[in-house]
C-alpha positions as a printed NumPy array, in Angstrom:
array([[  0.   ,   0.   ,   0.   ],
       [  2.86 ,   2.378,   0.854],
       [  4.53 ,   1.6  ,  -2.477],
       [  1.311,   2.408,  -4.325],
       [  0.971,   5.741,  -2.495],
       [  4.606,   6.591,  -3.226],
       [  4.149,   5.703,  -6.893],
       [  0.995,   7.818,  -7.147],
       [  2.734,  10.667,  -5.383],
       [  5.673,  10.483,  -7.786],
       [  3.36 ,  10.318, -10.797],
       [  1.403,  13.347,  -9.564],
       [  4.6  ,  15.336,  -9.043],
       [  5.851,  14.472, -12.524],
       [  2.481,  15.42 , -14.023],
       [  2.462,  18.806, -12.262],
       [  6.096,  19.529, -13.12 ],
       [  5.594,  18.621, -16.765],
       [  2.918,  21.309, -16.948],
       [  5.347,  23.807, -15.45 ],
       [  8.04 ,  22.801, -17.926],
       [  5.578,  23.228, -20.794],
       [  4.681,  26.715, -19.553],
       [  8.361,  27.656, -19.295],
       [  9.026,  26.336, -22.809],
       [  6.034,  28.269, -24.174],
       [  7.208,  31.452, -22.46 ],
       [ 10.661,  31.101, -23.999],
       [  9.194,  30.352, -27.431],
       [  7.012,  33.444, -27.199],
       [ 10.045,  35.541, -26.27 ],
       [ 12.097,  34.064, -29.105],
       [  9.332,  34.726, -31.626],
       [  8.931,  38.292, -30.397],
       [ 12.705,  38.805, -30.431],
       [ 12.627,  37.431, -33.972],
       [ 10.284,  40.234, -34.95 ],
       [  6.771,  38.811, -34.586],
       [  4.042,  40.738, -32.787],
       [  3.273,  39.847, -29.18 ],
       [ -0.22 ,  38.599, -30.005],
       [  0.933,  36.319, -32.837],
       [  3.916,  35.048, -30.824],
       [  1.682,  34.298, -27.846],
       [ -0.768,  32.389, -29.988],
       [  1.921,  30.304, -31.669],
       [  4.015,  29.607, -28.566],
       [  1.953,  26.909, -26.802],
       [  1.591,  24.767, -29.905],
       [  5.201,  25.166, -30.946],
       [  6.53 ,  24.382, -27.45 ],
       [  4.625,  21.121, -27.489],
       [  5.74 ,  20.065, -30.953],
       [  9.388,  21.128, -31.174],
       [ 12.433,  19.687, -29.438],
       [ 14.646,  21.688, -27.099],
       [ 17.284,  21.891, -29.861],
       [ 14.735,  23.267, -32.332],
       [ 13.532,  25.795, -29.765],
       [ 17.111,  26.952, -29.165],
       [ 17.483,  27.508, -32.903],
       [ 14.445,  29.786, -32.765],
       [ 16.127,  31.826, -30.06 ],
       [ 19.099,  32.381, -32.36 ],
       [ 16.849,  34.279, -34.772],
       [ 16.316,  37.052, -32.239],
       [ 18.866,  39.556, -33.541],
       [ 16.624,  40.929, -36.296],
       [ 14.254,  43.894, -36.432],
       [ 10.501,  43.351, -36.651],
       [  9.643,  40.859, -39.408],
       [  6.616,  39.531, -41.162],
       [  5.878,  35.832, -40.766],
       [  7.252,  35.269, -44.288],
       [ 10.542,  36.912, -43.375],
       [ 10.697,  34.94 , -40.13 ],
       [ 10.151,  31.64 , -41.963],
       [ 12.783,  32.603, -44.556],
       [ 15.269,  33.102, -41.718],
       [ 14.204,  29.765, -40.22 ],
       [ 14.677,  28.03 , -43.591],
       [ 18.357,  28.928, -43.494],
       [ 18.661,  26.404, -40.654],
       [ 17.247,  23.686, -42.939],
       [ 14.923,  22.165, -40.309],
       [ 11.803,  21.024, -42.159],
       [  9.934,  20.071, -38.966],
       [ 10.491,  23.48 , -37.386],
       [  9.39 ,  25.201, -40.587],
       [  6.216,  23.075, -40.802],
       [  5.3  ,  23.687, -37.154],
       [  6.004,  27.41 , -37.485],
       [  3.956,  27.778, -40.675],
       [  1.038,  25.692, -39.444],
       [  1.012,  27.489, -36.077],
       [  1.047,  30.869, -37.805],
       [ -1.742,  29.817, -40.166],
       [ -3.895,  28.479, -37.324],
       [ -3.385,  31.678, -35.34 ],
       [ -3.984,  34.029, -38.267],
       [ -7.223,  32.26 , -39.208],
       [ -8.443,  32.191, -35.614],
       [ -8.511,  28.382, -35.282],
       [ -6.342,  28.721, -32.196],
       [ -5.671,  31.698, -29.948],
       [ -3.323,  32.63 , -27.133],
       [ -4.238,  31.036, -23.828],
       [ -4.919,  33.714, -21.223],
       [ -3.894,  32.828, -17.673]])
C-alpha cells in the first residue's frame, strides 16, 4: 500500500512539473518569436503549440533568430529556412496559419 501511495505521489509530481516545464518552454518560445520580430499577439498564440511540438534543440534555434528587427511571418520563416529544419518550418507555418485564421488563440492565464 505504501509503495502504491509513493508511486501515485511520484506520478502526480511528474504530471504537475511537466505542466510547469511546458509553460516555461512556451514562455521562452514566445520571447524568441517576439525577439525574432513577430508581434506579441501572434507570438503568444503560436508559442503553446510550438513548445509542445518542437524539441529543445529546435527551440534553441528559434532563439538564435532574435537579432533581427521586426519581421513579417514570411521573413521569419525565410530566416528559419536557413537552418534547414523542415519540422520546425512546418510547425512554425502551421502554427502561424492556425493563429492568423483564428482556429487557435493565445491562452490567457
